[in-house]
Structure formats: structure tokens, C-alpha cells
């Protein structure tokens, strides 16, 4: 069946052209389309099943059948001749290529550098040289009808060139005429080769000749040159002046061309622009702060960066604010007081002079900034930086002396130093301090480093520690500096707790602390939190045991103040300032005022509280309570004001012992040290102290009235203060400034409560009614190919399915084909066998016939 | 008389006395117990009771305890009315009787010395003396020294117990430690019963002698002893006796729960009848509701005391509330003007006193009734919010949810935070803070502007809590119980422990300690 089908198909393929097939209605299968879509071109509307089937069968014959035949056969022949399986190549080309390859092979074996060695030309494996020897024989062999050519051949053999044609022709004539065409090709090639060789040789000889000629010419020219000597210099002179000119110009052009283009730099900003930028920056920061104050925005991480200036590389070489100021210098000078020195220090420490002008570049070698007024200092440092060890040891001796001096200074009251002395000390200190410090590993390390130095020197040390261990310099430095912050705070606390407290030193450390805090906000807030937490914990414990606690020491006051300096106190919630608030509140409510010292301590806390809320205007009930309590102490003991009860001698702590004291009192700030010890000894001094306290107290009350004016319960809050001030406080005995304050406060608190609208709930957005219509979703059902990935996935899935089906189909066809092949094999074997049997039978039959015939003959 | 004569112990023996006194006392004890011939050795042992060395005293106490317990068991002590020693010599008695009388006299000597030793400064001595005395009491109970005159007399060494209690309730020394040691004896029902009657006796005697003046140490001892007394809750639990009585068990007062309770009640009433020092008042009130009232037969007897305390004012009144609450709640007490008084209890100090949590817990209970008149609840709400203006944050965190809860419970109080009818009219606060009668304080016509003020409180949690009144209150009440015990430190830790990622920093660079933009501290204080 299949063979029958196959037969015509194959025939058709070979014989009929494609157009014929397409026109044959029996061959064409038309795929019916379900819908007609306009404008769509379909490839598969007409199919040629016969053609495609026969194609497939042919292909299988080439591949599958061959494989099948070779199945279970280990050996096979591979024809490695060139182009053997290349059907596209013409047989002549094949032969040509093969010849060329063979020649190459033989060529490669010989000495490739030997140009003279002629390759041995052969003809049918016989050396031509040998043939040459048989010239006569050739002559005799040659045909008579081609005389001219023969002679030509002769010449060729004699001269050794151009005779290829003839040599080829000769055997062609002799042997096979039909392969003439082939021969002519071979001849052509040989001719080509010979030609090229000849050309090569000619070129070589020409070149040699030319060289010889030029040499000769040169020699001749030299002999003539002397004759021309007189004229040439002039010509040269004419040329010479021109050349440099050109060069100059060229150089210029080139230089201009190659010169580094000046980098566009930021233009030097005018003070107005700077001010504007600064203002914008501050406005932005303020807006952030307000947001946080209202508590409706979670702070974002970028905020902490925003304080840095635009050209801060965030590498810390430039310290916070002072660097911003360096931008604002004008005429080579910039106006600043403390920051200038610090900024300068920063440059020296790093050895970089970033903001200096070009002129200063020349001086770079000396490594000195000569812009400033502190030349002595620079010299000292510049000189010192080159010093070697022995001089350093000398410095150490000096340092020891300095230590002693420092101790003496510490023993004396520090602020007593005059400006000159301080300056001198400063210089001395700078001349002695080493430049690098290892970061302290513990608090005692830091203490050991700092102890015995003057305040200014201590600051320098800390600053240098900070510089030497900058995070960008080594991996572990960040942790070290974070620790340094903790130690520094601890040290500050210790300074505050010394007797007498060294607050001036503390003050000097503040910029350092601030800078460190800006660098490591996370570590800083942890340290602060633990300080606050520890102190609050101990206070809580003592409250639990005794029901009250002593006022916190000066160190805690300093810490609280530092909190206000480092962190925004106006935030709605802040991990550091909120606990600090609670701490102050706790101290103000639970610590009883029993002495003049505690008066001072309480007032410090009150001032801090007022400071904390000065921006946010938040309400601190404890503050008002405490101030009221203090004022109550100034009231003569026999009068009782309602919320207070009589309580021992503390109740008249603020009562003046002598009314005359107010005449000699003049307002001056209370020293912070009075938190620990009030120096007043005489009654008059004590009275002065009391008046100062009262003044502070009244001033704070006044500030509070200003802060809380907007609160709806303003009058209710301040009513007790008002009654106390108006009715009970012995104002007449106070100095006029106090009386003035007193009057202002009374004016600020109205007697009758202000009017307010009653409370109502905030208006809410009306809740929309529930909609009863059905919800219509337009794209119902499964939505495919929404995303790119999904589409791709769908496509691949589809493709896989298609391929799978195709492969299955092909496999089936393969098996069918193989089965057919096997069947046909069997059939052919059977047919053969039948034929042979038939043959045998036939022969036997003839034999039998012959034998019978013979017998018949015999019988006859 | 006798001990001083026969003093054979030399105090100067010093070095070797360490062991020798033990040996000597031991041998004497043995001799004493062996035969009556050595009866005089008792003086030597008693001598040791007065020794200056505490070790000797303790050893002697133990020896005495051994001797007299053994003698009591043997019946070597004279039973009945004891004739004096002079009489003994004069009278014509046989040797046996004389011996008994002699021993009985030594016994009473010993008891006296032991009672003295209860006042010794070393606790070990006190403890040993106390236990020895209680041993004697047990032995005496077993072998009564008095003749049982009539059948329904119970043998209990009343006098001995009374003497011990008197020593315990010293007027000069705090006996708290010894009393706590004594507690193990108080667990015995008969001891407890008789101790209570002894206490009553002692109190009346001591207080009357002191003309009813306050005696802090004595009263403190009484209080400590009384708080150590716990009455069993069921009569079946009364089965632990120091001295077993044969028969007649049913009628014995000490064995009846009701009698025990009565004694307890009487004792407390006697104690509270006299003027108490201030802190004692508070201490009593603190334990009153859960360790006194439940053990009384008739708790209403406490009304006088409680109403007196309630009208004292301040913290004492707050504490009296608890007892009053128990009486009102469980014993049907009708207290006129209770709420008015409660209202007047509210003053700024409620936020600062130690018993704040207890007070708010109770106030929450008192005001939980939905049958309270609106004006009353409004008055409480308004007063609390006015007081909140001076409260610390921990107090505010209690009182703000409390106010919200009150408004939730009494929806007609909602006008305090939502009065849309008069939304545009400005008005003065009509509330009168000084008015004592909640009915006349016009609280219902007011609004809670104080909460509005507290919305700008410095602590974020407080501000948030105060902002709750801006919206209609959600239905569920806030749970106060967690907030009641909140301490300031815990409040602080909330912020200290919270892990915030970014910490905002101050952008104003700090130049110095007193040089910030908003400086207030630096205005008044200098660095020096």
C-alpha cells in the first residue's frame, strides 16, 4: 500500500514542478476556515499533503533508515576526501581543490625558506626533469598535424617556462580525448603558479637594481654637493625664522587643544546668596521640627543628614558648623570668634588646606596656613611636627611641669585666670601635646589622658582623638568614637561633681560632644538614655524606700542641659527628650525643698523645663506647682494659703531675714555651683541669694504665663499663683525690679476667667451610605496575560504543548516508517526466495523434462 | 534573798569558764533531778540566769527549762495557794511539803528571771526565755499548780501568759522580731484566745496609767502582735491546742470560733478605742478591710472608728474608704452623704499620695453604679479634670481614662465634652470649684476645657489620652487596672526601651553649655 503511494509521490516530486502540483486538485487540501478575518494572512489555508509526506519520507530515508541499517554495526567507512559529501560542489572544483591540497602537503614538508629550490614538477608521477631528458622521444611521439605547437613545446622545455599547456596537451592527445576540458584547467593552474614565481623573481631583481642605482646617485650627489654650498645657507636662513614662529603657534594651538578644560566650579557665593541658602535650610529644618512637634509625622532617616552643608563630603574632616562659615570668608578673612580657631585646628590636624586660594598653593610645602592671626601657634606646631624623639622627650618634661601647673590651677578658681595667662598657657599647651592619640578603651583611659591638663588642652586632646580615629581612616574607628562619646559624657559628669565643679571645662567640651552626637546619633542617644535611666532608677528606688528623694546632682543638670543642646525638645515623642521630661517632672514633684541648695537645684530644673517647652509650648503642670511652692516659701509663715500646709522650717526658706537687704541687692546670675553649695555665709548674703532666687522664680512664672496664654484653662492654672502674689507675698519689702516683675505677672493673669466655647466633637467626614446596586466588574472571569511574566509563561506553555504534540506525531511517523521499511525488507527477501525456488523448480523441471525426453528417446 | 546568799559562781573564772560553766550546770542539773538532797543547787543555776555572758544565760535557761519541766511532771511543785517562805519555816509542815513549797518558790523565781530576760538586749536570750516560758506554760497546763475548785474550771496558766504578753508589749522597746517568733504559739487556738484577753487587759491597764496619751512604741507592739493573730475561718480548724482539756471540751470558750471572733473583735475595739499615732492610723486602715473586718462577729462595730477616720481628711480618709466600702457593700451600712464626702475628698493631693492606686480603684467601684444622678457624676468628672491640671503624668494616665469611663457609663454626661447646642456661644466656666455640695457646683453646665488644655501636655501618652475626647468615645471602657500601679520610672522606660531607628537631632549647633538659641537657664544662672 505504502509503496504504491510512495511511488507516484516520488515521481511527482521529481517530475512535476511546484505549480503543477499546486494546480492539481487531487494534491491540494484546502483547510477550511471557521471565520473570515479581514486583513489576516493565513499561511496554512492550502496544504499539500502528498508533497509534505514524500518530503518527510525522503528525509527519513536519509536519516532514520540509514541509522536503522547501520544499527548493530560497529564499523563503517568514512570517506575523508575533500568535498566528498558536498553535493553542491562541481566535480571539477572538487578535483582542483584536492590537487591544491595535495600540493600544499608536499610543499610543506620541504624547506619553505629555500626560494631557489625548484619544486620537482611531475607529470603523472614522473619527474619532468627526467622527461626532459627524453626530448627526442617526445619529438618522435608528437603528432604530425600540430607542428607549431610542438615547436613551442620544445622551446618551453628548453627555456623552462610557459610550456605547461603543451605538456598537458600531450598526454591528453595521447590518452583520453574526453578529459580535455579537465586537463586545460590543470594546465591553467600550473601556468598561474609559474607566472607568479617568475614575477616574484623579477621584482626582486628590479629592487636590487633600484637600490644600486640610488646608491650610485647618492655618491654622485655628494661629489656635486660641495659646489652648491654657497647657495644653500641663504635658503636655510630664510626658512629658520619661520619655523619657530610656526612652532609657537602650533604649541599654542596644541596646548589649547590638549589643555585640561577648566572644571566648572561653583561660583563664589555672595553673602546674600549664602544667607538665603542658610535661611532656606533653616526653614526646612524648622518645618521638619514643627511636623515632629505636632507628632503627626514619623521622622525620616534623611533628616539627620540635612544639617550638613552642601560641600560636606560626610567624611568628617570638616567639623559641623564651622565649615559652613569657612565658605563665607571675604578678602581672605572670615569673621568668627571661637569657631575660627577650631576650624583652623581641624585643618592642621588633617594636613589639608582645602579652601585655600591658588596663591597659597606655592606655600603648601611649608605646611603652614598663614592666613590667620595665630602665627605663633602655627610656627610652634610646624616646628614641632618635624621634631624627633629627643625633643619630644624634652616636651614631656615640660608637660610634667605643666601638669603641676594645671593642678595648681585646678586648685585655684579657674576663671580667675586673666586672658593673657590663658593665652600663654594655651600656646604652651599646644607646643607640647602629641599629635596622635589612641582612642580610649575605657573611661579611666580617657581620664588618664585628660587629667592634669588645662581645659583648652583637654579640648585639643579630645579633638585630636576624634581626628586620629576618624571612621573613614580605619574599620574599627566608628565603634571607638562611639565609645568616646560615652566616656566624654561620663567625664563631663565627673567634672560637674568635683569640688568645685569645673563647669568651664564642661563648657569647652560642648562643641565636641555636639559634633560627636551629629556623627553618631544612634550611639549618642543610647548613652543619653542609659544615663537618664540609671539616674531615674536610683531616684525611683529612694522614693520607694523613703517616699521622697534628694534633688539630682549637678551632673544630671548638666546632662539634661546637654540633652536640650543635642536633641530637639519640641518633638511630640522623642526617645531621649521625652524621658528627660519625665525625669524633670519626677524630680520636681518628689524632691522636697529643704535647703538653699535645693532651692537652686529646683530652679535649675524649672529653667530647663521652661527651656524644653519654649518652642512647643507644652504644658508642664509640675513646673507651675513647683514655682507656686517656692513662692509660698516667701510668704510669712503665719499666713496659710489653702493648698499648702504648715511644714517646719523649710516653709520660710525664702523669707527675708532683714527687709533692708533688698536695698543693697543688685541682680546677678546665680552660679550653677550653688546646686551643691551656697557660698553665702552672712545673713545679708543669704538674703541677697534669696532675692536672686525670687527674681528667677518670678521671671520663670512670667515666662510660663507667656507660654501658656493660649491654653483654655490658662486662668485656672494660674489662679493660685495670682492669689498668692496678690494677697500674700510681701512685695513691698522687695527691690523695685522684683516689684516690676510682680506687677507684670499680675497683669498677665486676668482676674476673671476668659470665655470659651463649649467643647464639641471634631467634625467627622460623613460616612457614605452603603450602596445597594450590585457591583459590576467588567473584566470578569480569568484574566490572562496581565503581566509580562504571565504572558511569557502562557506563551511558553503553549509552545511546549505544541512541540510535545509535534514530537509525538513525528515519533509515530518514525515507527510507522520503520515498520514499513522492515516489512519491505521481508517482502523483498521473500520475493527473492520465491524467485530462487521458482528457478530451482524450473531447472529441476527442465532436468526432469530432459530426463524424460531422454528416456522416451531411449525407449524409442 | 536566797540566790544572793548562796552565790558560788565566780564571775572571774574567765578563761576556763567556757567549758566549765557548761559542765557545772549540767552536773547540777543532774544532781538536782537525782535527789532532793541537792535541792539547794538550784540557786547556782538560777544565778547563771543573771550572768552577763549571753551564752551562759542561754545555757542556764535551757537547764532551768529542763529542771522545772521535769519537776512539774514529777509533781514536786506545791499545788494551791502558796504560803510565803517565812510562813513555811514557821508552820508545822512535813519535810516533803516544805520541799514542795521551796521548789515552787524557786520556780516563781525562775519565771520572774525569765520574764526579765525577755527584756534582754540580745535576741537569742529573749527567744530562749520566751520558748522556755511557753514550755512552762504547757507543763503547767498539764500539771496545774492551782487546785481545781469547781468542775468547769479549765486549767490554763493564765497568769503566766498574761505575764508573757505584758513583757511582749513593752512600752520602751520594739518587739517586732520577738513577736514574729511568738507567732508560732499564736497558731494554737487556746494560746491565741488567752493572749487576746491578756492584750485587752494590758491595753486598758497601760493606757489608763498613761492617761490615754499616745504611746507610739507600746501601740506599735500591740499592733504588731494583733496583726500576727489570724482567726481560723472555720470552726473545724480549731484543733490545735497547747493544753489538751479532758472532757468539757464543748464548753470551752477557746475552742469556739464565735468566742475567738468575739475576743478578736473586743481586742481590736479596745485597741482602737484609744488615740492612735498618725501613721498607726494609716497602718490600721490599710489592713482593716482584709484582715480585721472579715474576722469580726459584727463588723458594724467598726463604723464609729471608720466614720471618724473618714472625716479626718487627706490620706486617712482615702484609706478609710476601703473599710467603709466593705461595710456598705456587705453589711448594709447606710452612710449619709457618702458621695458628698467622697467628692470633698478630691483635692490635689490625691494624685500624689502613696495610696493613689487604691483610691482610684475604689472610686472606680463607687462610681460604677448606673443609678447615680447625673449631676453627681458630672461633678466628679469636672472636679477630677480640674485637679488633673496639677497632676503628674502617672496620675494623669489614670485619671484621663477614668474620666472617659465615667462619661461612657453615664451617657448624659456627654454634654461635658460635646455640647453642640451652644457650640458658638462663648461662656465662662460655670463650675464652682469651692462649692462643697456636688449638687450645687454647676458641673453639668460646664465643659471639660481642662482636658483640652491637657492635650498640649508635654508627655505624648497624656496628650494622646486627652485627645480621646475630641472624638465620640468608643463603646468599650478602658482598662484601668494596668494603669493604676504605673510608676514614673516605668513610664520613662517605655521611651527608653522603644527601638527607634532614626533619632532626630538638634540642628542648632551648640557652642557652649549656656549658649543655645532658646536659653533660659543661662539667663538666670552662670557657669561659676
mmCIF file of N, CA, C and O in Angstrom, chain B residues 10-36:
data_model
loop_
_atom_site.group_PDB
_atom_site.id
_atom_site.type_symbol
_atom_site.label_atom_id
_atom_site.label_comp_id
_atom_site.label_asym_id
_atom_site.label_seq_id
_atom_site.Cartn_x
_atom_site.Cartn_y
_atom_site.Cartn_z
ATOM 1 N N UNK B 10 31.754 32.306 140.493
ATOM 2 C CA UNK B 10 32.675 33.434 140.446
ATOM 3 C C UNK B 10 32.762 33.940 139.017
ATOM 4 O O UNK B 10 33.066 33.203 138.100
ATOM 5 N N UNK B 11 32.496 35.213 138.889
ATOM 6 C CA UNK B 11 32.487 35.794 137.541
ATOM 7 C C UNK B 11 33.895 35.835 136.953
ATOM 8 O O UNK B 11 34.068 35.907 135.751
ATOM 9 N N UNK B 12 34.885 35.787 137.870
ATOM 10 C CA UNK B 12 36.255 35.995 137.389
ATOM 11 C C UNK B 12 36.878 34.729 136.833
ATOM 12 O O UNK B 12 38.046 34.732 136.495
ATOM 13 N N UNK B 13 36.155 33.671 136.782
ATOM 14 C CA UNK B 13 36.778 32.432 136.336
ATOM 15 C C UNK B 13 37.288 32.524 134.900
ATOM 16 O O UNK B 13 38.241 31.853 134.536
ATOM 17 N N UNK B 14 36.673 33.330 134.155
ATOM 18 C CA UNK B 14 37.201 33.734 132.840
ATOM 19 C C UNK B 14 37.507 32.589 131.910
ATOM 20 O O UNK B 14 36.611 31.898 131.456
ATOM 21 N N UNK B 15 38.808 32.411 131.634
ATOM 22 C CA UNK B 15 39.319 31.514 130.596
ATOM 23 C C UNK B 15 38.691 30.140 130.556
ATOM 24 O O UNK B 15 38.089 29.761 129.563
ATOM 25 N N UNK B 16 38.815 29.410 131.653
ATOM 26 C CA UNK B 16 38.330 28.036 131.590
ATOM 27 C C UNK B 16 36.839 27.922 131.864
ATOM 28 O O UNK B 16 36.279 26.843 131.841
ATOM 29 N N UNK B 17 36.213 29.070 132.109
ATOM 30 C CA UNK B 17 34.785 29.023 132.415
ATOM 31 C C UNK B 17 33.975 28.617 131.188
ATOM 32 O O UNK B 17 32.852 28.162 131.302
ATOM 33 N N UNK B 18 34.591 28.798 130.037
ATOM 34 C CA UNK B 18 33.902 28.478 128.770
ATOM 35 C C UNK B 18 33.278 27.086 128.802
ATOM 36 O O UNK B 18 32.107 26.918 128.518
ATOM 37 N N UNK B 19 34.102 26.124 129.188
ATOM 38 C CA UNK B 19 33.577 24.760 129.253
ATOM 39 C C UNK B 19 33.035 24.459 130.640
ATOM 40 O O UNK B 19 32.044 23.769 130.804
ATOM 41 N N UNK B 20 33.736 25.050 131.624
ATOM 42 C CA UNK B 20 33.401 24.669 132.999
ATOM 43 C C UNK B 20 31.961 25.008 133.354
ATOM 44 O O UNK B 20 31.280 24.238 134.024
ATOM 45 N N UNK B 21 31.462 26.168 132.797
ATOM 46 C CA UNK B 21 30.095 26.518 133.218
ATOM 47 C C UNK B 21 29.096 25.524 132.668
ATOM 48 O O UNK B 21 28.138 25.149 133.312
ATOM 49 N N UNK B 22 29.406 25.037 131.497
ATOM 50 C CA UNK B 22 28.503 24.039 130.930
ATOM 51 C C UNK B 22 28.501 22.779 131.797
ATOM 52 O O UNK B 22 27.452 22.241 132.146
ATOM 53 N N UNK B 23 29.746 22.374 132.136
ATOM 54 C CA UNK B 23 29.874 21.148 132.926
ATOM 55 C C UNK B 23 29.174 21.305 134.266
ATOM 56 O O UNK B 23 28.401 20.438 134.696
ATOM 57 N N UNK B 24 29.438 22.472 134.841
ATOM 58 C CA UNK B 24 28.879 22.689 136.171
ATOM 59 C C UNK B 24 27.355 22.672 136.125
ATOM 60 O O UNK B 24 26.703 22.006 136.915
ATOM 61 N N UNK B 25 26.823 23.403 135.191
ATOM 62 C CA UNK B 25 25.363 23.459 135.116
ATOM 63 C C UNK B 25 24.804 22.071 134.839
ATOM 64 O O UNK B 25 23.824 21.645 135.453
ATOM 65 N N UNK B 26 25.472 21.362 133.958
ATOM 66 C CA UNK B 26 24.977 20.022 133.633
ATOM 67 C C UNK B 26 24.985 19.102 134.850
ATOM 68 O O UNK B 26 24.000 18.412 135.135
ATOM 69 N N UNK B 27 26.117 19.133 135.574
ATOM 70 C CA UNK B 27 26.199 18.253 136.754
ATOM 71 C C UNK B 27 25.142 18.642 137.776
ATOM 72 O O UNK B 27 24.456 17.775 138.342
ATOM 73 N N UNK B 28 24.970 19.968 137.944
ATOM 74 C CA UNK B 28 23.995 20.419 138.940
ATOM 75 C C UNK B 28 22.603 19.991 138.540
ATOM 76 O O UNK B 28 21.796 19.572 139.374
ATOM 77 N N UNK B 29 22.328 20.111 137.274
ATOM 78 C CA UNK B 29 21.007 19.717 136.798
ATOM 79 C C UNK B 29 20.767 18.241 137.101
ATOM 80 O O UNK B 29 19.710 17.860 137.612
ATOM 81 N N UNK B 30 21.801 17.461 136.791
ATOM 82 C CA UNK B 30 21.632 16.029 137.034
ATOM 83 C C UNK B 30 21.430 15.724 138.509
ATOM 84 O O UNK B 30 20.534 14.955 138.887
ATOM 85 N N UNK B 31 22.272 16.356 139.351
ATOM 86 C CA UNK B 31 22.161 16.145 140.788
ATOM 87 C C UNK B 31 20.772 16.507 141.291
ATOM 88 O O UNK B 31 20.138 15.764 142.041
ATOM 89 N N UNK B 32 20.312 17.693 140.801
ATOM 90 C CA UNK B 32 19.011 18.187 141.232
ATOM 91 C C UNK B 32 17.929 17.168 140.933
ATOM 92 O O UNK B 32 17.043 16.905 141.753
ATOM 93 N N UNK B 33 18.034 16.640 139.747
ATOM 94 C CA UNK B 33 16.976 15.739 139.326
ATOM 95 C C UNK B 33 17.103 14.373 139.991
ATOM 96 O O UNK B 33 16.136 13.643 140.101
ATOM 97 N N UNK B 34 18.353 14.057 140.439
ATOM 98 C CA UNK B 34 18.535 12.744 141.064
ATOM 99 C C UNK B 34 17.908 12.670 142.453
ATOM 100 O O UNK B 34 17.120 11.793 142.740
ATOM 101 N N UNK B 35 18.262 13.636 143.259
ATOM 102 C CA UNK B 35 17.728 13.528 144.634
ATOM 103 C C UNK B 35 17.413 14.884 145.212
ATOM 104 O O UNK B 35 17.902 15.903 144.732
ATOM 105 N N UNK B 36 16.609 14.869 146.204
ATOM 106 C CA UNK B 36 16.194 16.132 146.803
ATOM 107 C C UNK B 36 17.297 16.731 147.660
ATOM 108 O O UNK B 36 17.229 17.883 148.033
#
